[in-house]
CSV table of C-alpha atoms in Angstrom, one decimal:
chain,number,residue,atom,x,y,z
A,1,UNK,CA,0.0,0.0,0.0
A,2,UNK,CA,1.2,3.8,-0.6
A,3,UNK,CA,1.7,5.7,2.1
A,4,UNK,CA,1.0,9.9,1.3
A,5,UNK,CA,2.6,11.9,3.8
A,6,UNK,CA,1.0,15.5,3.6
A,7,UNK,CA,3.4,18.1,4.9
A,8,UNK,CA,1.7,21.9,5.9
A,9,UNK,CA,4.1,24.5,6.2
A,10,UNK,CA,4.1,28.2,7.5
A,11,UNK,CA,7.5,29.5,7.9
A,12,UNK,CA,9.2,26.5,8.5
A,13,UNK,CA,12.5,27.5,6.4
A,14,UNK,CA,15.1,26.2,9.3
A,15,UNK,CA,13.4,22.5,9.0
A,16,UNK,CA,11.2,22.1,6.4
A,17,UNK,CA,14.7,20.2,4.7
A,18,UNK,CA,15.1,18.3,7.6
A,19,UNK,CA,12.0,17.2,7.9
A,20,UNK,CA,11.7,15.8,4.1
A,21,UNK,CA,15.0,13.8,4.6
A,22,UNK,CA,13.4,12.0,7.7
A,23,UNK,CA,10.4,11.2,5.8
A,24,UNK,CA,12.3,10.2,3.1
A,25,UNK,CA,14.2,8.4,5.1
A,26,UNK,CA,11.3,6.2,7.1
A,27,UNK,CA,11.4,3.1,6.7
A,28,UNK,CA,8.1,2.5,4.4
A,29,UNK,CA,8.5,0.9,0.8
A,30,UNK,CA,6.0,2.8,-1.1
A,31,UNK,CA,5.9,6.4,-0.1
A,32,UNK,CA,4.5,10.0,-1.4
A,33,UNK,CA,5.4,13.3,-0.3
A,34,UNK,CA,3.4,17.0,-0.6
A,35,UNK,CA,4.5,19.6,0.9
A,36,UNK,CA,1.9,22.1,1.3
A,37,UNK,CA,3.2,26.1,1.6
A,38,UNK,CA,0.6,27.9,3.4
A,39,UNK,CA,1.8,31.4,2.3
A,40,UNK,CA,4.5,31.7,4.1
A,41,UNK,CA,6.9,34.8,3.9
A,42,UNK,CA,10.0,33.6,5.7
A,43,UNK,CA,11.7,31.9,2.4
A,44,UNK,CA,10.5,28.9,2.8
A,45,UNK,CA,8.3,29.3,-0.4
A,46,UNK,CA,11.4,30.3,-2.5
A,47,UNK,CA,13.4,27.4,-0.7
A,48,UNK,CA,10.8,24.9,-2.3
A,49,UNK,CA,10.7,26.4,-5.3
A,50,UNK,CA,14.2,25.9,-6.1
A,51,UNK,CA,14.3,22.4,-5.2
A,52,UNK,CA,14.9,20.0,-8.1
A,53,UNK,CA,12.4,18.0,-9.7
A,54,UNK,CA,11.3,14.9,-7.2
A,55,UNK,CA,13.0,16.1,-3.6
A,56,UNK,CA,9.3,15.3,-3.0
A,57,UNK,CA,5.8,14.4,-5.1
A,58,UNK,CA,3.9,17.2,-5.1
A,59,UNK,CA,4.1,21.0,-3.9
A,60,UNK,CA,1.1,23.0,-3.2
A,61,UNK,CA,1.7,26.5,-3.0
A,62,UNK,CA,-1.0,28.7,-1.0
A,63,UNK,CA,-1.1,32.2,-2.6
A,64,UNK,CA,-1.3,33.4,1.6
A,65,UNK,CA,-1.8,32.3,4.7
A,66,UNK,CA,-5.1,30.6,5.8
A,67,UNK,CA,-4.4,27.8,8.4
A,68,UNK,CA,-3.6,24.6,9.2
A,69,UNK,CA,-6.6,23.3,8.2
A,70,UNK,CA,-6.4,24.9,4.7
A,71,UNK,CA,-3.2,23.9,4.1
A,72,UNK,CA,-4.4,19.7,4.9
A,73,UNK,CA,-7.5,20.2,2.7
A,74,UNK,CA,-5.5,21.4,-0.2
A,75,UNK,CA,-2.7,18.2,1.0
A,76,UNK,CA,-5.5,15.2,0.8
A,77,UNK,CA,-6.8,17.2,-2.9
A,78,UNK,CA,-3.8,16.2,-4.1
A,79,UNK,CA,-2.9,12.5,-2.3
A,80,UNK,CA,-3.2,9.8,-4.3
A,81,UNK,CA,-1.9,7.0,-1.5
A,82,UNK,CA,-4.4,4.2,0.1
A,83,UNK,CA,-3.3,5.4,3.6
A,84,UNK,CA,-2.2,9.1,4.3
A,85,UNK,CA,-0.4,11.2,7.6
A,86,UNK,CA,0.0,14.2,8.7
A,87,UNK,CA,3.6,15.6,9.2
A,88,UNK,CA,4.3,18.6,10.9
A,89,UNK,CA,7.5,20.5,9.3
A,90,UNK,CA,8.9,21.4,12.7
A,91,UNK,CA,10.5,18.8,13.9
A,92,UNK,CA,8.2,17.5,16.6
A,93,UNK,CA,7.2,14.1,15.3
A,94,UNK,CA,9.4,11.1,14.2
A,95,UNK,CA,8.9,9.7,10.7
A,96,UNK,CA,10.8,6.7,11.5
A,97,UNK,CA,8.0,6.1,13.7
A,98,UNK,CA,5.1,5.2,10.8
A,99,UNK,CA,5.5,1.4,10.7
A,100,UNK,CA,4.0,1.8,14.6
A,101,UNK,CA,0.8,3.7,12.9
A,102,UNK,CA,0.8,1.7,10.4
A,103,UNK,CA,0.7,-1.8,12.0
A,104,UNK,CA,-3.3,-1.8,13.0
A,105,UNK,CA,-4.6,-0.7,9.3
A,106,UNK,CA,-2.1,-2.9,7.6
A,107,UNK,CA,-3.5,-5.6,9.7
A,108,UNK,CA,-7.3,-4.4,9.1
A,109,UNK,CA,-7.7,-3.7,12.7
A,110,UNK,CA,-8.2,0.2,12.3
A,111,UNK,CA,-9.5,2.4,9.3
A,112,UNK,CA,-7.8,5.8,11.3
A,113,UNK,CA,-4.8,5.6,13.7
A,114,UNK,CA,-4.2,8.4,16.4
A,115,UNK,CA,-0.3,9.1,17.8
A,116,UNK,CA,-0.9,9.5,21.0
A,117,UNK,CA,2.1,11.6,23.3
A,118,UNK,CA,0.8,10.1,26.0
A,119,UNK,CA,0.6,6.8,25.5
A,120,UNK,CA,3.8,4.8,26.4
A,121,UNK,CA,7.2,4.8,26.9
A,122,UNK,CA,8.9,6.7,24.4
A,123,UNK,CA,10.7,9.6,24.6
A,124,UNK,CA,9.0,13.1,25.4
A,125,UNK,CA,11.0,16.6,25.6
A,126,UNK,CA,9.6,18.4,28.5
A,127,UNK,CA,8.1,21.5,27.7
A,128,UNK,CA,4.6,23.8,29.1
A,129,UNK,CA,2.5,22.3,31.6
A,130,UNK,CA,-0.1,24.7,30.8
A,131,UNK,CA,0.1,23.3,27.0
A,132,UNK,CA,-0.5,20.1,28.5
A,133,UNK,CA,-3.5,20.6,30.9
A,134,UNK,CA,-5.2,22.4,27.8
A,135,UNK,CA,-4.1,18.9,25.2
A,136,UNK,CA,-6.0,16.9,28.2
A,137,UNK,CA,-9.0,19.1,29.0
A,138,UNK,CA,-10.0,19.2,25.1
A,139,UNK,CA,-9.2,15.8,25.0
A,140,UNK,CA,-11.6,15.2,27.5
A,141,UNK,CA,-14.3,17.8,26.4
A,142,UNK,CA,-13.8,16.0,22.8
A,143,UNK,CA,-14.4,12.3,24.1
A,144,UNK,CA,-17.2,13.6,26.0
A,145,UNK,CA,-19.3,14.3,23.0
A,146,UNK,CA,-17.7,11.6,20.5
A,147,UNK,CA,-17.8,8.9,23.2
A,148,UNK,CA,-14.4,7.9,22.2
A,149,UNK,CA,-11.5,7.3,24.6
A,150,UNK,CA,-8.5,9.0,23.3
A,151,UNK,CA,-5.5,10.3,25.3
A,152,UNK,CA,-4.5,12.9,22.9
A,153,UNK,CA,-7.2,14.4,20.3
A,154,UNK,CA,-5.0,17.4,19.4
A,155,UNK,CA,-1.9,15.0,18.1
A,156,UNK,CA,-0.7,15.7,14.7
A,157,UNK,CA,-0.1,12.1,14.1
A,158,UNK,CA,-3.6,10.9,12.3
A,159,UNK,CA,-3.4,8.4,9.8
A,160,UNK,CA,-6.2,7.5,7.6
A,161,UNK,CA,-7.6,5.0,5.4
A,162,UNK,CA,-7.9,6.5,1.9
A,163,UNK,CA,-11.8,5.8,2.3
A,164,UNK,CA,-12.4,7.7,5.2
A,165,UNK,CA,-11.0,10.9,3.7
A,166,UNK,CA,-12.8,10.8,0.3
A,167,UNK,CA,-15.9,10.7,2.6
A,168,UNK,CA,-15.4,14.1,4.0
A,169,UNK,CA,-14.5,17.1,3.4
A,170,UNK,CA,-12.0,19.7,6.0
A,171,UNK,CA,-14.1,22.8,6.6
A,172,UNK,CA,-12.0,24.4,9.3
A,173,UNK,CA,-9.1,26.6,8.2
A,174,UNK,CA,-6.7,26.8,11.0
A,175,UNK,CA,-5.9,24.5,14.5
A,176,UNK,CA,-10.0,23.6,14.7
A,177,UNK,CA,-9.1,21.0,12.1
A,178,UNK,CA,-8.1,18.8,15.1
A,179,UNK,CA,-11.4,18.3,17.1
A,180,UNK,CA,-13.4,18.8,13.5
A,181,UNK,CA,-11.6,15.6,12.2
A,182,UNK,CA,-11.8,13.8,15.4
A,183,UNK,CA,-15.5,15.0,15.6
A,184,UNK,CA,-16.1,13.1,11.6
A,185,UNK,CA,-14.1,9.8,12.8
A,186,UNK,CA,-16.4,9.1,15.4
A,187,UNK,CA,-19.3,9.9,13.5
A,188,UNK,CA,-18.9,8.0,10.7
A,189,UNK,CA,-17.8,5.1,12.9
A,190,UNK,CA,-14.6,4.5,12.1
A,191,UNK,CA,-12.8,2.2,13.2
A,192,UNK,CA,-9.7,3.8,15.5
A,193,UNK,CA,-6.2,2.7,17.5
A,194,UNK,CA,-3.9,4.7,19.4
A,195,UNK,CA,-0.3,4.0,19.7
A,196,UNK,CA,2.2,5.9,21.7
A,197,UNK,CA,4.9,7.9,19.8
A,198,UNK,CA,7.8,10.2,21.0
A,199,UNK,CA,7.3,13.8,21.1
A,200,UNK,CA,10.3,16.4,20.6
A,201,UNK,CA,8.0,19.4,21.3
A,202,UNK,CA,9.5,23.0,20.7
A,203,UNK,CA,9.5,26.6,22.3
A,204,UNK,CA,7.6,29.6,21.0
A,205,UNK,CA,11.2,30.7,20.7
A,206,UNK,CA,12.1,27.8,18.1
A,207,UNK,CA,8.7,28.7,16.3
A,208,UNK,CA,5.5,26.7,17.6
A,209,UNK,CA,2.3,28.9,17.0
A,210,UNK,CA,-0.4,27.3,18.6
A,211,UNK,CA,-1.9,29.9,20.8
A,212,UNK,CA,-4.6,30.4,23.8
A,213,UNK,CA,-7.0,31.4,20.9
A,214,UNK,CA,-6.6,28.6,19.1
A,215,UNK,CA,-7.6,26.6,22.4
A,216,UNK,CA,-11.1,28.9,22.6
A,217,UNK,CA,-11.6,27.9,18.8
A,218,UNK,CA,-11.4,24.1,19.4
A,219,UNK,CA,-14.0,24.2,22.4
A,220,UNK,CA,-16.2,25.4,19.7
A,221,UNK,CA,-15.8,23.4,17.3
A,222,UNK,CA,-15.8,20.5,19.0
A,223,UNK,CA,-19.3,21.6,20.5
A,224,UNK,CA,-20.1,22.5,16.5
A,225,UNK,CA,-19.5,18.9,15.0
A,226,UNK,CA,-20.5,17.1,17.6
A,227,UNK,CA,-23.4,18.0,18.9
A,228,UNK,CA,-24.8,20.4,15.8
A,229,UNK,CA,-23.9,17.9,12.8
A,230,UNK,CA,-26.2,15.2,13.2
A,231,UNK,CA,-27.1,13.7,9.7
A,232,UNK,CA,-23.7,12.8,9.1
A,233,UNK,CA,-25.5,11.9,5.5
A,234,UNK,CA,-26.0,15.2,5.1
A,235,UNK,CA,-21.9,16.2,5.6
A,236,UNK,CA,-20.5,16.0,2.1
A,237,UNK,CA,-23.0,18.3,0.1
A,238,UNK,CA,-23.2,20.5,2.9
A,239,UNK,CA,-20.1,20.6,3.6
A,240,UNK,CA,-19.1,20.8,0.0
A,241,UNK,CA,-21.2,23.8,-0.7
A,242,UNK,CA,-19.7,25.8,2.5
A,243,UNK,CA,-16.1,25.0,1.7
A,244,UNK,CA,-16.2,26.1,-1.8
A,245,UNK,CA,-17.5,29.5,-1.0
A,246,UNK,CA,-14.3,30.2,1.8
A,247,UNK,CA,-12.3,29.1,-0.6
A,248,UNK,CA,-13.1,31.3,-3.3
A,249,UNK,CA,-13.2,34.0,-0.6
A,250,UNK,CA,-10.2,33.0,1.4
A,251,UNK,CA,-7.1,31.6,-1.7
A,252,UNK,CA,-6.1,29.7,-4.7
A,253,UNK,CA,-3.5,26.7,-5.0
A,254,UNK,CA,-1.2,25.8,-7.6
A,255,UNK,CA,0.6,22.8,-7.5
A,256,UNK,CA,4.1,21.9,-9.1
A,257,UNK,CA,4.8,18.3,-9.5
């Protein structure tokens, strides 16, 4: 099966390299690669750009910035693997970790996969506290209304069945695409593992930009898909419809392959 590994990017110039070498390094047979440039303005956009042909798959170029959650719609458009991840470009998260998220949908145990940091024994870099209270209240507010029992709903680490994505469509443009996502798994009844991964978490001084607002913005959307989306028949037109118009409003792609 081929792996697509979706990369979103915002100013990530000091490790978006190293973070390609370490997915292409991972130790999967059949693996894609798209990088996603959300508009950033540090030179990571002209770093890509001047990359040869095949240092990865695909390059989606946001005209500017719109979110996380823009940037991953935009990276599933254009993945053409049976199973796809999410890679942060920061250095958090361990490609050489993917054969442990792997393991349950290779063996038809799971259709989506969570990396949990909490979950365990693997190496964790101690950072905020306060980061940490707020992963584990949402958590908890998230399980609440999906009646799932994850340890860590705001992981980057969520690998899915190729299925599952062409069933639904990313509405939320920046953090909220966390909860929303989590929110879509448990209503479409997915089937879902957690494994424990490492976690090399950075400093706002090194470049993370998950903020207190973000925080605010998850509590409502996970009250928003959970409890206010409940014909999940009903998700793809809507949904559909919605997206197109912020799109239209919000940026265009153009990909380079």
């Amino acid at each position: 099966m081929k792996l697509s590994v979706v990369i979103p990017c915002y100013n990530e110039r000091a490790t978006i390299e190293a973070v390609v070498n370490a997915v292409r390094a991972a130790p999967v047979e059949d693996l894609e690669i798209i990088v996603v440039d959300d508009g950033s303005t540090d030179g990571t956009r002209e770093l890509l750009k001047a990359k040869p042909n095949g240092w990865v798959d695909k390059i989606v170029l946001q005209e500017r910035n719109c979110g996380k959650g823009a940037a991953l719609r935009a990276g599933f458009q254009a993945a053409t693997g049976d199973i796809v991840i999410v890679q942060d470009a920061d250095l958090e998260y361990d490609p050489s970790e993917y054969p442990i998220l792997l393991a349950p949908i290779l063996e038809d145990r799971a259709d989506v996969v969570f990396g949990s940091r909490f979950l365990g024994g693997r190496p964790h870099r101690v950072v905020y506290f306060w980061h940490m209270v707020g992963n584990r209240f949402l958590t908890l507010l998230s399980n609440m209304c999906t009646n799932l029992n994850l340890t860590d709903m705001e992981t980057c680490y969520k690998m899915f069945r190729r299925e599952f994505l062409d069933s639904i469509t990313v509405e939320e443009n920046r953090f909220g695409v966390e909860p929303e996502i989590t929110a879509k798994v448990a209503k479409a009844g997915s089937r879902v593992y957690e494994v424990g991964i490492s976690y090399n978490g950075r400093t706002y001084e090194e470049g993370k930009k998950i903020g207190w607002r973000d925080g605010m913005r998850a509590v409502y959307v996970i009250v928003k898909y959970n409890l206010f989306r409940r014909n999940k028949g009903s998700w793809k037109g809507n949904i559909q419809e919605s997206t197109s118009s912020k799109r239209s409003r919000a940026h265009t792609t153009t990909t380079i392959t």
